[in-house]
Short mmCIF file of C-alpha atoms in Angstrom, two decimals:
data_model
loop_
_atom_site.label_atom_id
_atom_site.label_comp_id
_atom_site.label_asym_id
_atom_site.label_seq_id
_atom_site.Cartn_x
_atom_site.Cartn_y
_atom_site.Cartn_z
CA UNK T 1 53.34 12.75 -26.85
CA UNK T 2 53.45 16.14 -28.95
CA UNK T 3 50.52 17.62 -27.06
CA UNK T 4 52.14 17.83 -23.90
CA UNK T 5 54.45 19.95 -24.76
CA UNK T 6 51.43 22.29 -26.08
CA UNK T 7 50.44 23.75 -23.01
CA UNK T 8 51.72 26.54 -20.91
CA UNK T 9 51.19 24.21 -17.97
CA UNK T 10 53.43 21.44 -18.49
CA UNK T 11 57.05 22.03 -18.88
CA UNK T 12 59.60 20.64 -21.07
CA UNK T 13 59.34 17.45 -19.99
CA UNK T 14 55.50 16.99 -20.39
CA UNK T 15 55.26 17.48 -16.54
CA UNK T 16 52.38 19.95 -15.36
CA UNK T 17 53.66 22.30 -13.05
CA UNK T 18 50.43 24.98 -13.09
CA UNK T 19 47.29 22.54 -11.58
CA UNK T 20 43.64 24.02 -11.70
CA UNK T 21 40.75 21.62 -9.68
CA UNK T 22 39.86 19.69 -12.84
CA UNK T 23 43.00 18.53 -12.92
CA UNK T 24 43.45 17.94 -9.31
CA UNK T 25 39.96 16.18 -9.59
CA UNK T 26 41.19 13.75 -12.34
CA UNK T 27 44.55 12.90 -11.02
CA UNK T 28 42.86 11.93 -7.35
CA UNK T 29 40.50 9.67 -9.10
CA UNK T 30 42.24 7.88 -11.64
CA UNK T 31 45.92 8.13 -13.11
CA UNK T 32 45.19 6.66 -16.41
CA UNK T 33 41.98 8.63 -16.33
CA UNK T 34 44.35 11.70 -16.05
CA UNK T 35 46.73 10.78 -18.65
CA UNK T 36 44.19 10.05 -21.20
CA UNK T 37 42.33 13.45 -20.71
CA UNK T 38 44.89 15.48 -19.95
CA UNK T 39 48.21 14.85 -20.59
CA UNK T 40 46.98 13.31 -24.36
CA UNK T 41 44.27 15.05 -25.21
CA UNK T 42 41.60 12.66 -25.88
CA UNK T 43 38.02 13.88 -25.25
CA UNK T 44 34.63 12.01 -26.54
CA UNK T 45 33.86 12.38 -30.16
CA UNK T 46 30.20 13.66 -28.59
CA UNK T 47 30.28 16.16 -25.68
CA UNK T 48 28.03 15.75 -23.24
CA UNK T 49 24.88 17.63 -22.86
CA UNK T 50 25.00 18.54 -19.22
CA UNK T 51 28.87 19.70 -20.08
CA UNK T 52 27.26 22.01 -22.90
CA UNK T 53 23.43 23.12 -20.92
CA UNK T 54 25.82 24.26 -17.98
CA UNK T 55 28.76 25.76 -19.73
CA UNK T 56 26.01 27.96 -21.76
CA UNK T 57 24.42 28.16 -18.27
CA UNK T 58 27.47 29.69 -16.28
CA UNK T 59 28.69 31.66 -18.94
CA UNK T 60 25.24 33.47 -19.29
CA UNK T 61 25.12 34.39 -16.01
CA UNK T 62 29.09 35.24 -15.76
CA UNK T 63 28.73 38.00 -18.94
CA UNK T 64 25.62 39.54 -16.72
CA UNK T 65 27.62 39.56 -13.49
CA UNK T 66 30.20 41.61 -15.96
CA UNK T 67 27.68 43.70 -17.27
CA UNK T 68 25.82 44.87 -14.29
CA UNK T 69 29.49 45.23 -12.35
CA UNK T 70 30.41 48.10 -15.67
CA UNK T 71 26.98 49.90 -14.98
CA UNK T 72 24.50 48.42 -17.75
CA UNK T 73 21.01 48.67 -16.99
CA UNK T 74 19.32 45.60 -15.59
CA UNK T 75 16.67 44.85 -18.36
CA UNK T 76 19.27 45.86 -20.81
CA UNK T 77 22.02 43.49 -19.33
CA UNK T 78 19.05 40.88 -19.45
CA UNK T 79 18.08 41.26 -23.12
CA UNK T 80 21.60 41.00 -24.16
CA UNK T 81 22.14 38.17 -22.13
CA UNK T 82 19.45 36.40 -23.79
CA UNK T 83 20.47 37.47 -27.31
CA UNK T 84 23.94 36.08 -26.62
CA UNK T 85 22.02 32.67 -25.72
CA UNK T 86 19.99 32.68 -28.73
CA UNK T 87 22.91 33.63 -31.32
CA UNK T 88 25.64 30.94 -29.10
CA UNK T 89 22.93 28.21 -29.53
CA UNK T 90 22.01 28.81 -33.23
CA UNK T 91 23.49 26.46 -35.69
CA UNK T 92 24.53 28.71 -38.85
CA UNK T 93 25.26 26.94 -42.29
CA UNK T 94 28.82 28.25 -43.64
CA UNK T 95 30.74 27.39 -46.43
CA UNK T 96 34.50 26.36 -46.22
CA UNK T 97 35.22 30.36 -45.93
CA UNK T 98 32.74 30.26 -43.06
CA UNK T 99 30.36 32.43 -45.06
CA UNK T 100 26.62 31.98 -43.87
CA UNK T 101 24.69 30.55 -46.50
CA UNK T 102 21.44 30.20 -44.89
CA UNK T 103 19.45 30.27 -42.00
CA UNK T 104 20.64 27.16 -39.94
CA UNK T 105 18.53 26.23 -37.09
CA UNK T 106 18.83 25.88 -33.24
CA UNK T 107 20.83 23.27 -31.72
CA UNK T 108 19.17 20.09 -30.63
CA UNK T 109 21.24 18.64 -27.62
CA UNK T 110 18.37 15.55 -27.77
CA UNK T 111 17.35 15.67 -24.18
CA UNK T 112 14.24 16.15 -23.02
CA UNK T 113 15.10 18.58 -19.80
CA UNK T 114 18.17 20.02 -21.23
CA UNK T 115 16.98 22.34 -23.94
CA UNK T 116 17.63 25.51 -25.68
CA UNK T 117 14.31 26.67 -24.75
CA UNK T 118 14.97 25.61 -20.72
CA UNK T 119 18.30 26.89 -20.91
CA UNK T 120 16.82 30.62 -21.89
CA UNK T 121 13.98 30.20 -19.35
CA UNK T 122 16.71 29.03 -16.29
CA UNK T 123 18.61 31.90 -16.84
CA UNK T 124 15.98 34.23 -16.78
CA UNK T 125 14.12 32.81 -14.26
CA UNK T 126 17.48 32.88 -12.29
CA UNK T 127 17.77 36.31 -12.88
CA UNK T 128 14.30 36.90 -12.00
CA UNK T 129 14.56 35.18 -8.75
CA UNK T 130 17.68 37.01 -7.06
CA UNK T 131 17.01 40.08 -9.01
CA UNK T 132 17.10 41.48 -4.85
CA UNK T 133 20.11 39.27 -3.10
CA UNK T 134 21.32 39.61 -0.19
CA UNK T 135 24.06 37.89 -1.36
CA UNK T 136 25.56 41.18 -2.75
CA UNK T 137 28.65 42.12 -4.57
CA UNK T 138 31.94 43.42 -2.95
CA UNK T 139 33.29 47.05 -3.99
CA UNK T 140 37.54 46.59 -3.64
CA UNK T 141 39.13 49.37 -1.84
CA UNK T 142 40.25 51.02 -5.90
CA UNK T 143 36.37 51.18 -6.20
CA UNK T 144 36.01 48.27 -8.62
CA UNK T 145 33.20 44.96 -8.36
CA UNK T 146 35.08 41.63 -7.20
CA UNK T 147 34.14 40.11 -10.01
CA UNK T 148 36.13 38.45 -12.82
CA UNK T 149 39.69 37.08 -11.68
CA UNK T 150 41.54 34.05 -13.23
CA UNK T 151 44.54 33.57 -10.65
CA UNK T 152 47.69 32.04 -10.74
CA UNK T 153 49.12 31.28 -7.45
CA UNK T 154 52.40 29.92 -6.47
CA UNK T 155 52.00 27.01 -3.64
CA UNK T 156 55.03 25.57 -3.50
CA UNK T 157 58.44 25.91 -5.62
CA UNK T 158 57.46 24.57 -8.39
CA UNK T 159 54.00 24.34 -7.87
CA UNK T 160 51.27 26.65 -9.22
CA UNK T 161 47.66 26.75 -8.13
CA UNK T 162 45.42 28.21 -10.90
CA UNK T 163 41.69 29.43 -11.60
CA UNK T 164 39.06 31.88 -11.78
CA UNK T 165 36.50 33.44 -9.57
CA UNK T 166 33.66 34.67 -11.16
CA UNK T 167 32.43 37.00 -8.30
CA UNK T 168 32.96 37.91 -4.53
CA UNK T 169 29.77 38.48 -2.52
CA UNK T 170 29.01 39.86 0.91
CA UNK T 171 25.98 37.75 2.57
CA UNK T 172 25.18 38.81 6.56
CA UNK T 173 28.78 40.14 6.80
CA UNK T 174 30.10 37.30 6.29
CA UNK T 175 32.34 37.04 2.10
CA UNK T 176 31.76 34.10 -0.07
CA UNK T 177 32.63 33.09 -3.47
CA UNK T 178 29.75 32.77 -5.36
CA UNK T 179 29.07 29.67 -7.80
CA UNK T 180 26.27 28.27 -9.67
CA UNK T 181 25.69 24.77 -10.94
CA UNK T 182 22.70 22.88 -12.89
CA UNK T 183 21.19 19.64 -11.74
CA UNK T 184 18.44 17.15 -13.22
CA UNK T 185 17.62 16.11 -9.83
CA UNK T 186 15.68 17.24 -7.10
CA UNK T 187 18.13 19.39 -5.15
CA UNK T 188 18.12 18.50 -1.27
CA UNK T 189 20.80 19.09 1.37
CA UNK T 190 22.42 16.29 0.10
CA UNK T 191 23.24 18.12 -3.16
CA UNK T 192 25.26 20.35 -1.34
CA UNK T 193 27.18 17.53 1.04
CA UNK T 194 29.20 16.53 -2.64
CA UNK T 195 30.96 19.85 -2.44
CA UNK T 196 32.71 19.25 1.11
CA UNK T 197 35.35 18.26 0.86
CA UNK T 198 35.79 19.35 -2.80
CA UNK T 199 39.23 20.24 -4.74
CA UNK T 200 37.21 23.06 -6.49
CA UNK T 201 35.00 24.66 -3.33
CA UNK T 202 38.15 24.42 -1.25
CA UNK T 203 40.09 26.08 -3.97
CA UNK T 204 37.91 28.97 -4.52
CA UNK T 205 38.38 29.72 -0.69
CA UNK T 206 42.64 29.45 -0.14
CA UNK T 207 42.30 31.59 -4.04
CA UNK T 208 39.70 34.32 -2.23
CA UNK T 209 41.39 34.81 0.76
CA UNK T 210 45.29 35.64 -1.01
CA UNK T 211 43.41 37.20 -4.15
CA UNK T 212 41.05 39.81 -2.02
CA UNK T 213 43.33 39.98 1.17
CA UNK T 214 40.26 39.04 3.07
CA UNK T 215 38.52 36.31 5.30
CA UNK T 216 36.59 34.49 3.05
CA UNK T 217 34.03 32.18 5.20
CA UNK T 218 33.20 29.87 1.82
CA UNK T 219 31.63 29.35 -1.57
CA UNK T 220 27.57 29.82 -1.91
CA UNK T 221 26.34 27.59 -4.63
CA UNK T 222 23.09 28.27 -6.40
CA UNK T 223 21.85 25.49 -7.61
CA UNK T 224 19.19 25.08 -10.46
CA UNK T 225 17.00 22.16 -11.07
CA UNK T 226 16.20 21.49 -14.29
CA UNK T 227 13.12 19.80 -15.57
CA UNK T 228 10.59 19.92 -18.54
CA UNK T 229 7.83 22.62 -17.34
CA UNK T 230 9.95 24.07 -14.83
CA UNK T 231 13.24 25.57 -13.54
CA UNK T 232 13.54 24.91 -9.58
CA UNK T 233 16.34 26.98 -7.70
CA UNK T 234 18.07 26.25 -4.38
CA UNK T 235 21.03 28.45 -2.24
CA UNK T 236 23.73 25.88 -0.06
CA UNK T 237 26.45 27.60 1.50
CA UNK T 238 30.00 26.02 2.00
CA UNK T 239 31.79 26.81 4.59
CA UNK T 240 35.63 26.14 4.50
CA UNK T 241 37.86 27.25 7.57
CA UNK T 242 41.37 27.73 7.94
CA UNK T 243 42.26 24.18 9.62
CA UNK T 244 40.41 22.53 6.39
CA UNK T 245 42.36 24.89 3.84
CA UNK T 246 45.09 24.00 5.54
CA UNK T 247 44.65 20.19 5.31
CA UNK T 248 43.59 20.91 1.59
CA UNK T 249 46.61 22.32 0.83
CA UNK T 250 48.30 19.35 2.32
CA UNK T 251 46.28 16.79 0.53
CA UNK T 252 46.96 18.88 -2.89
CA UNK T 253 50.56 19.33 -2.77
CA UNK T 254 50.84 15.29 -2.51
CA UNK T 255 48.45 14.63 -5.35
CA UNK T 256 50.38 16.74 -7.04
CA UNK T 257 53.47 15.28 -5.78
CA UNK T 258 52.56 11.73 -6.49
CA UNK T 259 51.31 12.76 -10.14
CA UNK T 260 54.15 14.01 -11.57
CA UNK T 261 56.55 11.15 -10.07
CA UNK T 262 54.10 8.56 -11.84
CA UNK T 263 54.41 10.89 -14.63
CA UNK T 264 57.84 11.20 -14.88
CA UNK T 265 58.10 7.05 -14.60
CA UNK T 266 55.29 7.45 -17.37
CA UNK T 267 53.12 4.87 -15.05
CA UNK T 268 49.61 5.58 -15.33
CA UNK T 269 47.58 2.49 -13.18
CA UNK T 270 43.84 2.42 -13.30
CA UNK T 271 41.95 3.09 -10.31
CA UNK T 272 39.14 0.00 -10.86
CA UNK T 273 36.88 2.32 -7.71
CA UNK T 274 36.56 5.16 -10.07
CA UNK T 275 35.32 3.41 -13.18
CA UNK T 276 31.70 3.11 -12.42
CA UNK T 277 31.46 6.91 -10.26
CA UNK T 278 29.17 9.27 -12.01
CA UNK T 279 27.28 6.99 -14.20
CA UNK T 280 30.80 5.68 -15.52
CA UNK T 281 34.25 7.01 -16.54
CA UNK T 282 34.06 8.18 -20.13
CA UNK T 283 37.26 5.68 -20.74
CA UNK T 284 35.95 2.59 -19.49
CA UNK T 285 35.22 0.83 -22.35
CA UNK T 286 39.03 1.82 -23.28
CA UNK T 287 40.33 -0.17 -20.06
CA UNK T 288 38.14 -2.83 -20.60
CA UNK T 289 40.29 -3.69 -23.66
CA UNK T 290 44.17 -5.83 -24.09
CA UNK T 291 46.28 -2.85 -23.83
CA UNK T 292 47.22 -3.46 -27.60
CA UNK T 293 44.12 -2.34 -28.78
CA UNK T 294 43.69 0.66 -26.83
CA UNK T 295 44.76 2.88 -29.02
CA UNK T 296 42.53 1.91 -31.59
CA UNK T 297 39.91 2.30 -29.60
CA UNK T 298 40.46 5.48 -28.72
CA UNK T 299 41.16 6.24 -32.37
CA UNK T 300 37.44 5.03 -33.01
CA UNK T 301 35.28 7.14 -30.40
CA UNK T 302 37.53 9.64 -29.37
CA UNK T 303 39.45 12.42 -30.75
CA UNK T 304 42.33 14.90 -29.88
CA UNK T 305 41.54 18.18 -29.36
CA UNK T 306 42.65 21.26 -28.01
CA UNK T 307 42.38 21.30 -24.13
CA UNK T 308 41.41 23.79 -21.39
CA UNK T 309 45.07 25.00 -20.13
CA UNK T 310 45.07 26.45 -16.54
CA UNK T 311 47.19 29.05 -17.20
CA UNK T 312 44.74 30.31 -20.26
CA UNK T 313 43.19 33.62 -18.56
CA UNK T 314 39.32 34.10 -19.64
#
């Protein structure tokens, strides 16, 4: 396949050598799942809402993480924050030299939770509601915020672990990652039970720990619920110890391990217990079909485009 070769994080050979948790996520569930997304390139001709409400989401509330950490004013870090919102989810007309020719208008993910409008309010609100944490942000011994590192770390030989950390808190003594995610559901203690074990979670804690040259006890998760007329917000903590990272580490290398010998045999089986998790894999309809027409089918409601790379620094 020519994109293989297109990323930093495959080698020569179309192996991937540098492994981030999406990728360790996809290669645990499903092997074909994996090639298809990753190693080809294929991603929905539509993108999901909930992958667009909480990428806008996190990166909001990354940028005023950044802000705050250089010195900017709260209530100016918040009016920028929401200006960046307002301009990233504003659909301009251009011409073919990307000119503006007119107004445009705001995007319109058509879903009735997951709107521009609640994705301004939840961020503000969010703001609004830990504007005094505890949770608070760690000062480095050079003086500088933890916040902001996309890592790199080598695991094994070969065998690079990569990421990024968006900021390192101190909560009752006690240092966590912090991470926030979006929900459409009611968010109970259950929410937080999908996160343990979890290749991300469990990431984020072996990545603190070499990255800060500290104990890190965990990741806290603030979670948002979103809904019509309001914006509900839960904190979960997840707490990873050194036995666990340990097994993790274990239980990654030999993903790993066993993904790049299938890969290398170019064998990628289906996993039939993945296809219906999460409301469905995006490919099923794909598998469903003779293997001679799959790649018309992906032709028809998919397209190649350029993918996240692990080794791509933010």
């Amino acid at each position: 396949s020519q994109t293989m070769t297109t990323l930093k994080s495959f080698d020569a050979n179309g192996i991937q050598y540098a492994w981030d948790a999406t990728s360790l996520s996809s290669a645990s569930k499903c092997m074909r799942f994996y090639y298809y997304k990753h190693m080809e390139g294929w991603q929905p001709l539509f993108k999901s809402v909930h992958l667009i409400f909480g990428g806008h989401y996190a990166r909001a509330l990354e940028l005023y993480a950044q802000a705050i950490a250089a010195g900017t004013e709260r209530e100016t870090a918040v009016r920028d924050i929401v200006q960046y919102l307002l301009e990233e989810t504003w659909d301009y007309d251009r011409d073919e030299n990307g000119e503006e020719q007119s107004a445009g208008k705001p995007q319109d993910w058509f879903h009735a939770a997951k709107t521009r409008e609640t994705l301004v309010r939840s961020v503000v609100w969010y703001l609004e509601e830990f504007e005094d944490d505890p949770a608070k942000t760690v000062i480095l011994a050079n003086g500088e915020a933890a916040v902001e590192y996309s890592f790199s770390l080598p695991i094994d030989d070969d065998i690079l672990y990569c990421g990024h950390i968006d900021k390192l808190v101190s909560y009752d003594d006690d240092k966590f990652v912090m991470d926030q995610k979006t929900s459409g559901a009611t968010v109970t203690p259950r929410f937080f039970d999908q996160f343990s074990p979890d290749f991300q979670m469990s990431g984020y804690s072996f990545a603190g720990k070499i990255i800060f040259d500290m104990p890190i006890s965990g990741v806290i998760i603030d979670a948002a619920q979103i809904a019509v007329g309001f914006t509900r917000f839960s904190r979960g903590f997840v707490h990873r110890s050194a036995p666990v990272l340990e097994d993790w580490l274990v239980n990654t290398l030999n993903v790993i391990g066993n993904t790049r010998r299938l890969a290398a045999e170019e064998k990628f089986p289906m996993n039939p217990a993945s296809c219906g998790n999460y409301g469905g894999c995006e490919f099923r309809k794909i598998c469903q079909r003779a293997p001679e027409h799959r790649d018309r089918a992906l032709a028809a409601d998919f397209e190649r485009k350029p993918r996240w790379d692990p080794l791509e620094q933010r």
